[in-house]
């Protein structure tokens, strides 16, 4: 499973011959917009955790550039985008589905979820993705929650992708506790540095995880890791 950081909370996951784009927010991200051409991003699936603008901004452009791409999200978000002709697979919390690339479980996130125009965006979620013999937890925007202790029941994780930017989500200290709750020692940090509210000290962040016996991976936008 290859995971490329597209900036903010956007990821490209390549697994089992499929391309999964997570929470695409590139054209509005000052740190990412010059690094990618949104219309050139290839996707077989687009996974969306919640309806906030910094997670859905480029869904439509990527879907239009990739005819046949399916949106995987909660019922409300899939319904919203279906009005724009985007094909989707609706899910809800606690449910799993076997796709051609692997299994997705929609899990809880403690946050909010509304579209920029005020439309109700259902409840915010995270995903556990099991594919190609690997399992990754993508937390979405969330605070630290006891529900994270349920994640190991769904899968033994090889990687947890956790927000670390604070203010709108968990900060670094909470994310280190979350890593414990989900029983994973390898963490990819996301949702940081994009704007002033969520700028972090990278060295301090890595030290906090080091002390907790965990590895925090922070990679430049456009770089990839393999798990
Ligand atoms: Ni959000
Ligand atoms: Mn966000």
Short mmCIF file of N, CA, C and O in Angstrom, two decimals, residues 60-186:
data_model
loop_
_atom_site.label_atom_id
_atom_site.label_comp_id
_atom_site.label_asym_id
_atom_site.label_seq_id
_atom_site.Cartn_x
_atom_site.Cartn_y
_atom_site.Cartn_z
N UNK A 60 -15.58 17.44 -6.75
CA UNK A 60 -16.28 17.51 -8.03
C UNK A 60 -15.31 17.52 -9.22
O UNK A 60 -15.50 16.79 -10.19
N UNK A 61 -14.25 18.31 -9.12
CA UNK A 61 -13.29 18.39 -10.23
C UNK A 61 -12.59 17.04 -10.46
O UNK A 61 -12.36 16.64 -11.60
N UNK A 62 -12.25 16.37 -9.37
CA UNK A 62 -11.57 15.07 -9.51
C UNK A 62 -12.54 14.03 -10.06
O UNK A 62 -12.19 13.23 -10.92
N UNK A 63 -13.79 14.07 -9.59
CA UNK A 63 -14.79 13.13 -10.09
C UNK A 63 -15.04 13.34 -11.58
O UNK A 63 -15.14 12.38 -12.35
N UNK A 64 -15.11 14.61 -12.00
CA UNK A 64 -15.36 14.90 -13.42
C UNK A 64 -14.18 14.50 -14.29
O UNK A 64 -14.35 14.10 -15.45
N UNK A 65 -12.98 14.60 -13.75
CA UNK A 65 -11.77 14.23 -14.50
C UNK A 65 -11.57 12.72 -14.56
O UNK A 65 -10.75 12.22 -15.32
N UNK A 66 -12.32 12.00 -13.71
CA UNK A 66 -12.18 10.55 -13.63
C UNK A 66 -13.53 9.87 -13.75
O UNK A 66 -14.09 9.40 -12.75
N UNK A 67 -14.09 9.84 -14.99
CA UNK A 67 -15.40 9.21 -15.14
C UNK A 67 -15.35 7.77 -14.64
O UNK A 67 -14.41 7.05 -14.93
N UNK A 68 -16.34 7.40 -13.86
CA UNK A 68 -16.34 6.05 -13.29
C UNK A 68 -15.85 6.02 -11.86
O UNK A 68 -16.02 5.02 -11.17
N UNK A 69 -15.21 7.11 -11.42
CA UNK A 69 -14.75 7.15 -10.02
C UNK A 69 -15.97 7.16 -9.10
O UNK A 69 -16.97 7.81 -9.40
N UNK A 70 -15.88 6.42 -8.00
CA UNK A 70 -17.00 6.36 -7.04
C UNK A 70 -16.64 7.09 -5.75
O UNK A 70 -15.53 6.96 -5.25
N UNK A 71 -17.62 7.82 -5.27
CA UNK A 71 -17.46 8.51 -3.99
C UNK A 71 -17.89 7.56 -2.87
O UNK A 71 -18.96 6.96 -2.94
N UNK A 72 -17.05 7.42 -1.86
CA UNK A 72 -17.40 6.64 -0.67
C UNK A 72 -17.47 7.61 0.50
O UNK A 72 -16.48 8.26 0.85
N UNK A 73 -18.65 7.75 1.07
CA UNK A 73 -18.80 8.69 2.18
C UNK A 73 -20.09 8.35 2.92
O UNK A 73 -20.72 7.32 2.66
N UNK A 74 -20.48 9.24 3.85
CA UNK A 74 -21.73 8.98 4.55
C UNK A 74 -22.92 9.23 3.60
O UNK A 74 -22.77 9.80 2.52
N UNK A 75 -24.09 8.82 4.01
CA UNK A 75 -25.28 8.90 3.17
C UNK A 75 -25.56 10.33 2.72
O UNK A 75 -25.85 10.60 1.54
N UNK A 76 -25.41 11.29 3.62
CA UNK A 76 -25.75 12.68 3.32
C UNK A 76 -24.79 13.28 2.28
O UNK A 76 -25.21 14.02 1.38
N UNK A 77 -23.52 12.99 2.41
CA UNK A 77 -22.52 13.53 1.48
C UNK A 77 -22.66 12.89 0.10
O UNK A 77 -22.60 13.57 -0.93
N UNK A 78 -22.91 11.58 0.07
CA UNK A 78 -23.12 10.90 -1.21
C UNK A 78 -24.37 11.45 -1.89
O UNK A 78 -24.39 11.70 -3.11
N UNK A 79 -25.43 11.70 -1.12
CA UNK A 79 -26.67 12.25 -1.67
C UNK A 79 -26.42 13.65 -2.23
O UNK A 79 -26.89 13.99 -3.32
N UNK A 80 -25.68 14.47 -1.50
CA UNK A 80 -25.36 15.84 -1.92
C UNK A 80 -24.64 15.82 -3.28
O UNK A 80 -25.04 16.53 -4.21
N UNK A 81 -23.62 14.99 -3.40
CA UNK A 81 -22.84 14.99 -4.64
C UNK A 81 -23.56 14.27 -5.79
O UNK A 81 -23.25 14.50 -6.95
N UNK A 82 -24.54 13.43 -5.45
CA UNK A 82 -25.30 12.75 -6.52
C UNK A 82 -26.07 13.77 -7.35
O UNK A 82 -26.32 13.56 -8.54
N UNK A 83 -26.40 14.92 -6.72
CA UNK A 83 -27.10 15.98 -7.46
C UNK A 83 -26.20 16.59 -8.52
O UNK A 83 -26.67 17.27 -9.44
N UNK A 84 -24.89 16.41 -8.39
CA UNK A 84 -23.95 16.91 -9.39
C UNK A 84 -23.48 15.79 -10.32
O UNK A 84 -22.48 15.92 -11.01
N UNK A 85 -24.23 14.69 -10.29
CA UNK A 85 -23.95 13.59 -11.21
C UNK A 85 -22.81 12.68 -10.78
O UNK A 85 -22.28 11.91 -11.58
N UNK A 86 -22.41 12.76 -9.51
CA UNK A 86 -21.30 11.93 -9.03
C UNK A 86 -21.86 10.65 -8.42
O UNK A 86 -22.72 10.68 -7.55
N UNK A 87 -21.32 9.53 -8.93
CA UNK A 87 -21.75 8.22 -8.47
C UNK A 87 -21.16 7.94 -7.09
O UNK A 87 -19.98 8.22 -6.86
N UNK A 88 -21.96 7.41 -6.19
CA UNK A 88 -21.42 7.20 -4.85
C UNK A 88 -21.89 5.92 -4.19
O UNK A 88 -22.89 5.32 -4.59
N UNK A 89 -21.13 5.54 -3.18
CA UNK A 89 -21.50 4.40 -2.32
C UNK A 89 -21.71 4.93 -0.91
O UNK A 89 -20.75 5.29 -0.23
N UNK A 90 -22.96 5.01 -0.45
CA UNK A 90 -23.22 5.55 0.89
C UNK A 90 -22.94 4.54 1.98
O UNK A 90 -23.21 3.35 1.82
N UNK A 91 -22.38 5.04 3.07
CA UNK A 91 -22.14 4.18 4.25
C UNK A 91 -22.60 4.93 5.48
O UNK A 91 -23.02 6.08 5.40
N UNK A 92 -22.53 4.28 6.61
CA UNK A 92 -22.73 4.99 7.87
C UNK A 92 -21.92 4.31 8.96
O UNK A 92 -21.33 3.25 8.74
N UNK A 93 -21.89 4.93 10.11
CA UNK A 93 -20.97 4.53 11.17
C UNK A 93 -21.16 3.09 11.64
O UNK A 93 -22.29 2.68 11.90
N UNK A 94 -20.04 2.39 11.72
CA UNK A 94 -20.07 1.00 12.19
C UNK A 94 -20.23 0.00 11.07
O UNK A 94 -20.08 -1.21 11.29
N UNK A 95 -20.52 0.49 9.85
CA UNK A 95 -20.72 -0.40 8.73
C UNK A 95 -19.43 -0.66 7.96
O UNK A 95 -18.55 0.20 7.89
N UNK A 96 -19.34 -1.86 7.38
CA UNK A 96 -18.20 -2.23 6.54
C UNK A 96 -18.71 -2.67 5.17
O UNK A 96 -19.85 -3.11 5.05
N UNK A 97 -17.86 -2.54 4.17
CA UNK A 97 -18.21 -3.01 2.83
C UNK A 97 -16.95 -3.51 2.14
O UNK A 97 -15.88 -2.88 2.28
N UNK A 98 -17.10 -4.61 1.39
CA UNK A 98 -15.97 -5.13 0.61
C UNK A 98 -15.99 -4.56 -0.80
O UNK A 98 -16.87 -4.89 -1.59
N UNK A 99 -15.05 -3.68 -1.09
CA UNK A 99 -14.89 -3.11 -2.43
C UNK A 99 -13.87 -3.95 -3.20
O UNK A 99 -13.27 -4.87 -2.63
N UNK A 100 -13.66 -3.61 -4.49
CA UNK A 100 -12.71 -4.43 -5.27
C UNK A 100 -11.26 -4.25 -4.82
O UNK A 100 -10.41 -5.07 -5.11
N UNK A 101 -10.98 -3.16 -4.07
CA UNK A 101 -9.61 -2.95 -3.58
C UNK A 101 -9.43 -3.47 -2.16
O UNK A 101 -8.30 -3.61 -1.67
N UNK A 102 -10.53 -3.72 -1.45
CA UNK A 102 -10.43 -4.15 -0.06
C UNK A 102 -11.65 -3.71 0.73
O UNK A 102 -12.67 -3.28 0.18
N UNK A 103 -11.51 -3.80 2.04
CA UNK A 103 -12.65 -3.58 2.93
C UNK A 103 -12.55 -2.22 3.61
O UNK A 103 -11.48 -1.83 4.09
N UNK A 104 -13.67 -1.52 3.65
CA UNK A 104 -13.71 -0.22 4.33
C UNK A 104 -14.72 -0.29 5.47
O UNK A 104 -15.84 -0.76 5.28
N UNK A 105 -14.31 0.17 6.64
CA UNK A 105 -15.23 0.32 7.76
C UNK A 105 -15.33 1.81 8.09
O UNK A 105 -14.30 2.49 8.20
N UNK A 106 -16.54 2.31 8.18
CA UNK A 106 -16.73 3.72 8.57
C UNK A 106 -16.82 3.78 10.09
O UNK A 106 -17.65 3.09 10.70
N UNK A 107 -15.95 4.58 10.68
CA UNK A 107 -15.87 4.63 12.15
C UNK A 107 -16.12 6.05 12.66
O UNK A 107 -16.12 7.02 11.89
N UNK A 108 -16.30 6.15 13.96
CA UNK A 108 -16.68 7.44 14.55
C UNK A 108 -15.55 8.47 14.53
O UNK A 108 -14.38 8.12 14.69
N UNK A 109 -15.94 9.73 14.38
CA UNK A 109 -15.03 10.85 14.60
C UNK A 109 -15.82 11.87 15.42
O UNK A 109 -17.05 11.97 15.27
N UNK A 110 -15.16 12.59 16.27
CA UNK A 110 -15.84 13.56 17.13
C UNK A 110 -15.52 14.95 16.59
O UNK A 110 -14.44 15.49 16.81
N UNK A 111 -16.47 15.51 15.83
CA UNK A 111 -16.21 16.75 15.08
C UNK A 111 -17.57 17.29 14.63
O UNK A 111 -18.58 17.03 15.30
N UNK A 112 -17.63 18.03 13.55
CA UNK A 112 -18.90 18.45 12.96
C UNK A 112 -18.81 18.24 11.46
O UNK A 112 -17.75 17.83 10.95
N UNK A 113 -19.90 18.49 10.74
CA UNK A 113 -19.89 18.17 9.31
C UNK A 113 -21.02 18.91 8.61
O UNK A 113 -22.15 18.45 8.59
N UNK A 114 -20.71 20.07 8.05
CA UNK A 114 -21.71 20.76 7.23
C UNK A 114 -21.01 21.31 6.00
O UNK A 114 -19.82 21.61 6.04
N UNK A 115 -21.77 21.40 4.90
CA UNK A 115 -21.20 21.96 3.67
C UNK A 115 -21.06 23.48 3.80
O UNK A 115 -21.71 24.11 4.65
N UNK A 116 -20.25 24.06 2.94
CA UNK A 116 -20.00 25.51 2.96
C UNK A 116 -21.30 26.30 2.77
O UNK A 116 -21.44 27.41 3.27
N UNK A 117 -22.29 25.69 2.04
CA UNK A 117 -23.56 26.39 1.81
C UNK A 117 -24.56 26.14 2.95
O UNK A 117 -25.72 26.55 2.85
N UNK A 118 -24.12 25.45 4.01
CA UNK A 118 -24.99 25.21 5.16
C UNK A 118 -25.72 23.88 5.12
O UNK A 118 -26.34 23.49 6.11
N UNK A 119 -25.66 23.19 3.98
CA UNK A 119 -26.33 21.89 3.88
C UNK A 119 -25.78 20.93 4.93
O UNK A 119 -24.57 20.87 5.15
N UNK A 120 -26.69 20.18 5.54
CA UNK A 120 -26.31 19.17 6.53
C UNK A 120 -25.44 18.10 5.89
O UNK A 120 -25.79 17.55 4.86
N UNK A 121 -24.31 17.82 6.50
CA UNK A 121 -23.37 16.86 5.92
C UNK A 121 -23.27 15.55 6.68
O UNK A 121 -22.26 14.86 6.59
N UNK A 122 -24.33 15.21 7.42
CA UNK A 122 -24.27 13.96 8.18
C UNK A 122 -23.27 14.05 9.31
O UNK A 122 -22.83 15.15 9.68
N UNK A 123 -22.92 12.93 9.88
CA UNK A 123 -21.94 12.92 10.97
C UNK A 123 -20.54 12.66 10.43
O UNK A 123 -20.36 11.89 9.49
N UNK A 124 -19.54 13.30 11.02
CA UNK A 124 -18.16 13.12 10.56
C UNK A 124 -17.68 11.71 10.88
O UNK A 124 -18.11 11.12 11.87
N UNK A 125 -16.78 11.23 10.05
CA UNK A 125 -16.32 9.84 10.19
C UNK A 125 -14.82 9.71 10.00
O UNK A 125 -14.14 10.64 9.58
N UNK A 126 -14.35 8.53 10.33
CA UNK A 126 -13.03 8.08 9.94
C UNK A 126 -13.21 6.79 9.16
O UNK A 126 -14.33 6.28 9.03
N UNK A 127 -12.10 6.27 8.61
CA UNK A 127 -12.17 5.02 7.86
C UNK A 127 -11.08 4.06 8.33
O UNK A 127 -9.96 4.49 8.59
N UNK A 128 -11.43 2.79 8.41
CA UNK A 128 -10.41 1.75 8.48
C UNK A 128 -10.42 1.07 7.11
O UNK A 128 -11.46 0.61 6.64
N UNK A 129 -9.25 1.06 6.47
CA UNK A 129 -9.13 0.46 5.14
C UNK A 129 -8.21 -0.76 5.25
O UNK A 129 -7.07 -0.64 5.69
N UNK A 130 -8.73 -1.92 4.87
CA UNK A 130 -7.94 -3.15 4.84
C UNK A 130 -7.78 -3.57 3.39
O UNK A 130 -8.77 -3.80 2.69
N UNK A 131 -6.52 -3.61 2.94
CA UNK A 131 -6.29 -3.88 1.52
C UNK A 131 -4.88 -4.40 1.31
O UNK A 131 -3.94 -3.88 1.92
N UNK A 132 -4.75 -5.40 0.48
CA UNK A 132 -3.42 -5.93 0.15
C UNK A 132 -2.66 -6.43 1.37
O UNK A 132 -1.43 -6.32 1.42
N UNK A 133 -3.37 -6.93 2.36
CA UNK A 133 -2.71 -7.46 3.56
C UNK A 133 -2.29 -6.40 4.56
O UNK A 133 -1.64 -6.70 5.56
N UNK A 134 -2.65 -5.15 4.31
CA UNK A 134 -2.31 -4.05 5.24
C UNK A 134 -3.59 -3.36 5.70
O UNK A 134 -4.61 -3.36 5.00
N UNK A 135 -3.47 -2.72 6.87
CA UNK A 135 -4.62 -2.00 7.41
C UNK A 135 -4.20 -0.60 7.83
O UNK A 135 -3.18 -0.43 8.51
N UNK A 136 -4.99 0.36 7.44
CA UNK A 136 -4.71 1.74 7.82
C UNK A 136 -5.98 2.38 8.38
O UNK A 136 -7.08 2.13 7.89
N UNK A 137 -5.80 3.15 9.42
CA UNK A 137 -6.89 3.92 10.02
C UNK A 137 -6.70 5.37 9.64
O UNK A 137 -5.64 5.95 9.90
N UNK A 138 -7.70 5.95 9.02
CA UNK A 138 -7.68 7.38 8.70
C UNK A 138 -8.70 8.04 9.61
O UNK A 138 -9.90 7.81 9.49
N UNK A 139 -8.20 8.81 10.56
CA UNK A 139 -9.07 9.29 11.64
C UNK A 139 -10.07 10.36 11.19
O UNK A 139 -11.11 10.54 11.81
N UNK A 140 -9.74 11.10 10.11
CA UNK A 140 -10.56 12.26 9.76
C UNK A 140 -10.33 13.37 10.78
O UNK A 140 -9.42 13.29 11.62
N UNK A 141 -11.13 14.40 10.73
CA UNK A 141 -11.04 15.46 11.74
C UNK A 141 -11.72 14.95 13.00
O UNK A 141 -12.91 14.62 12.97
N UNK A 142 -10.99 14.89 14.08
CA UNK A 142 -11.59 14.41 15.32
C UNK A 142 -10.78 14.85 16.53
O UNK A 142 -9.58 15.08 16.43
N UNK A 143 -11.46 14.97 17.64
CA UNK A 143 -10.79 15.07 18.92
C UNK A 143 -10.49 13.66 19.41
O UNK A 143 -10.92 12.67 18.81
N UNK A 144 -9.76 13.60 20.48
CA UNK A 144 -9.49 12.31 21.12
C UNK A 144 -10.81 11.77 21.67
O UNK A 144 -11.55 12.50 22.34
N UNK A 145 -11.13 10.54 21.36
CA UNK A 145 -12.38 9.96 21.84
C UNK A 145 -12.18 8.50 22.26
O UNK A 145 -11.35 7.79 21.67
N UNK A 146 -12.92 8.10 23.28
CA UNK A 146 -12.81 6.72 23.77
C UNK A 146 -13.19 5.71 22.69
O UNK A 146 -12.78 4.55 22.76
N UNK A 147 -13.98 6.16 21.70
CA UNK A 147 -14.37 5.25 20.62
C UNK A 147 -13.16 4.70 19.87
O UNK A 147 -13.24 3.65 19.22
N UNK A 148 -12.03 5.42 19.96
CA UNK A 148 -10.82 4.95 19.27
C UNK A 148 -10.35 3.60 19.82
O UNK A 148 -9.67 2.85 19.13
N UNK A 149 -10.76 3.29 21.05
CA UNK A 149 -10.39 1.99 21.63
C UNK A 149 -11.08 0.83 20.91
O UNK A 149 -10.72 -0.33 21.12
N UNK A 150 -12.11 1.15 20.11
CA UNK A 150 -12.80 0.10 19.35
C UNK A 150 -12.07 -0.25 18.05
O UNK A 150 -12.32 -1.31 17.47
N UNK A 151 -11.20 0.65 17.59
CA UNK A 151 -10.55 0.44 16.29
C UNK A 151 -9.83 -0.91 16.19
O UNK A 151 -9.95 -1.60 15.17
N UNK A 152 -9.09 -1.33 17.24
CA UNK A 152 -8.40 -2.64 17.13
C UNK A 152 -9.35 -3.81 16.95
O UNK A 152 -8.93 -4.88 16.51
N UNK A 153 -10.63 -3.63 17.28
CA UNK A 153 -11.60 -4.71 17.02
C UNK A 153 -11.84 -4.88 15.52
O UNK A 153 -12.20 -5.96 15.06
N UNK A 154 -11.67 -3.80 14.77
CA UNK A 154 -11.93 -3.86 13.33
C UNK A 154 -10.70 -4.36 12.57
O UNK A 154 -10.83 -5.09 11.59
N UNK A 155 -9.51 -3.93 13.00
CA UNK A 155 -8.30 -4.35 12.28
C UNK A 155 -7.07 -4.11 13.13
O UNK A 155 -7.02 -3.18 13.94
N UNK A 156 -6.05 -4.96 12.90
CA UNK A 156 -4.74 -4.73 13.51
C UNK A 156 -4.01 -3.78 12.56
O UNK A 156 -3.73 -4.13 11.41
N UNK A 157 -3.74 -2.58 13.04
CA UNK A 157 -3.28 -1.51 12.14
C UNK A 157 -1.79 -1.59 11.83
O UNK A 157 -0.97 -1.87 12.70
N UNK A 158 -1.46 -1.28 10.58
CA UNK A 158 -0.07 -1.07 10.18
C UNK A 158 0.29 0.41 10.22
O UNK A 158 1.45 0.77 10.31
N UNK A 159 -0.73 1.25 10.12
CA UNK A 159 -0.51 2.70 10.12
C UNK A 159 -1.79 3.40 10.60
O UNK A 159 -2.89 2.99 10.24
N UNK A 160 -1.60 4.44 11.40
CA UNK A 160 -2.74 5.31 11.76
C UNK A 160 -2.44 6.71 11.24
O UNK A 160 -1.34 7.24 11.47
N UNK A 161 -3.37 7.28 10.52
CA UNK A 161 -3.24 8.65 10.03
C UNK A 161 -4.08 9.53 10.95
O UNK A 161 -5.31 9.38 11.01
N UNK A 162 -3.39 10.39 11.70
CA UNK A 162 -4.07 11.16 12.75
C UNK A 162 -3.87 12.66 12.55
O UNK A 162 -2.77 13.10 12.21
N UNK A 163 -4.93 13.45 12.80
CA UNK A 163 -4.76 14.90 12.77
C UNK A 163 -3.95 15.34 13.99
O UNK A 163 -4.13 14.81 15.08
N UNK A 164 -3.04 16.30 13.78
CA UNK A 164 -2.16 16.73 14.87
C UNK A 164 -2.09 18.25 15.00
O UNK A 164 -1.31 18.78 15.79
N UNK A 165 -2.90 18.97 14.21
CA UNK A 165 -2.74 20.42 14.12
C UNK A 165 -3.37 21.23 15.26
O UNK A 165 -3.16 22.43 15.37
N UNK A 166 -4.15 20.53 16.12
CA UNK A 166 -4.81 21.22 17.24
C UNK A 166 -5.87 22.23 16.74
O UNK A 166 -6.10 22.35 15.56
N UNK A 167 -6.49 22.90 17.64
CA UNK A 167 -7.53 23.92 17.41
C UNK A 167 -8.83 23.35 16.83
O UNK A 167 -9.86 23.41 17.46
N UNK A 168 -8.78 22.77 15.61
CA UNK A 168 -9.98 22.18 15.02
C UNK A 168 -10.07 20.66 15.27
O UNK A 168 -11.12 20.05 15.05
N UNK A 169 -8.95 20.08 15.67
CA UNK A 169 -8.86 18.62 15.86
C UNK A 169 -7.96 18.36 17.07
O UNK A 169 -7.55 19.30 17.75
N UNK A 170 -7.60 17.13 17.27
CA UNK A 170 -6.60 16.79 18.28
C UNK A 170 -5.32 17.56 18.02
O UNK A 170 -4.97 17.85 16.88
N UNK A 171 -4.61 17.83 19.10
CA UNK A 171 -3.24 18.30 18.99
C UNK A 171 -2.29 17.12 19.17
O UNK A 171 -2.72 15.96 19.23
N UNK A 172 -1.02 17.44 19.26
CA UNK A 172 0.02 16.40 19.28
C UNK A 172 -0.12 15.46 20.48
O UNK A 172 -0.06 14.24 20.34
N UNK A 173 -0.29 16.04 21.68
CA UNK A 173 -0.36 15.21 22.89
C UNK A 173 -1.54 14.25 22.82
O UNK A 173 -1.42 13.07 23.15
N UNK A 174 -2.70 14.77 22.42
CA UNK A 174 -3.89 13.90 22.31
C UNK A 174 -3.69 12.83 21.24
O UNK A 174 -4.13 11.69 21.40
N UNK A 175 -3.03 13.21 20.15
CA UNK A 175 -2.81 12.24 19.07
C UNK A 175 -1.91 11.10 19.53
O UNK A 175 -2.10 9.95 19.11
N UNK A 176 -0.95 11.41 20.42
CA UNK A 176 -0.09 10.34 20.95
C UNK A 176 -0.91 9.37 21.80
O UNK A 176 -0.67 8.16 21.78
N UNK A 177 -1.89 9.90 22.53
CA UNK A 177 -2.79 9.03 23.30
C UNK A 177 -3.69 8.22 22.35
O UNK A 177 -3.92 7.02 22.55
N UNK A 178 -4.17 8.90 21.31
CA UNK A 178 -5.00 8.21 20.30
C UNK A 178 -4.25 7.03 19.69
O UNK A 178 -4.83 5.96 19.45
N UNK A 179 -2.96 7.22 19.45
CA UNK A 179 -2.14 6.14 18.88
C UNK A 179 -2.15 4.93 19.80
O UNK A 179 -2.20 3.78 19.34
N UNK A 180 -2.12 5.18 21.11
CA UNK A 180 -2.24 4.11 22.10
C UNK A 180 -3.60 3.43 22.00
O UNK A 180 -3.69 2.21 21.98
N UNK A 181 -4.64 4.24 21.97
CA UNK A 181 -6.01 3.70 21.93
C UNK A 181 -6.23 2.80 20.71
O UNK A 181 -6.91 1.79 20.80
N UNK A 182 -5.68 3.20 19.57
CA UNK A 182 -5.89 2.40 18.35
C UNK A 182 -4.82 1.31 18.20
O UNK A 182 -4.84 0.55 17.23
N UNK A 183 -3.91 1.26 19.17
CA UNK A 183 -2.86 0.23 19.24
C UNK A 183 -1.99 0.21 17.99
O UNK A 183 -1.83 -0.81 17.32
N UNK A 184 -1.44 1.38 17.68
CA UNK A 184 -0.57 1.48 16.51
C UNK A 184 0.64 2.36 16.85
O UNK A 184 0.47 3.43 17.45
N UNK A 185 1.83 1.91 16.48
CA UNK A 185 3.05 2.64 16.81
C UNK A 185 3.56 3.49 15.67
O UNK A 185 4.53 4.23 15.82
N UNK A 186 2.94 3.35 14.50
CA UNK A 186 3.40 4.10 13.33
C UNK A 186 2.29 5.07 12.92
O UNK A 186 1.19 4.65 12.52
#
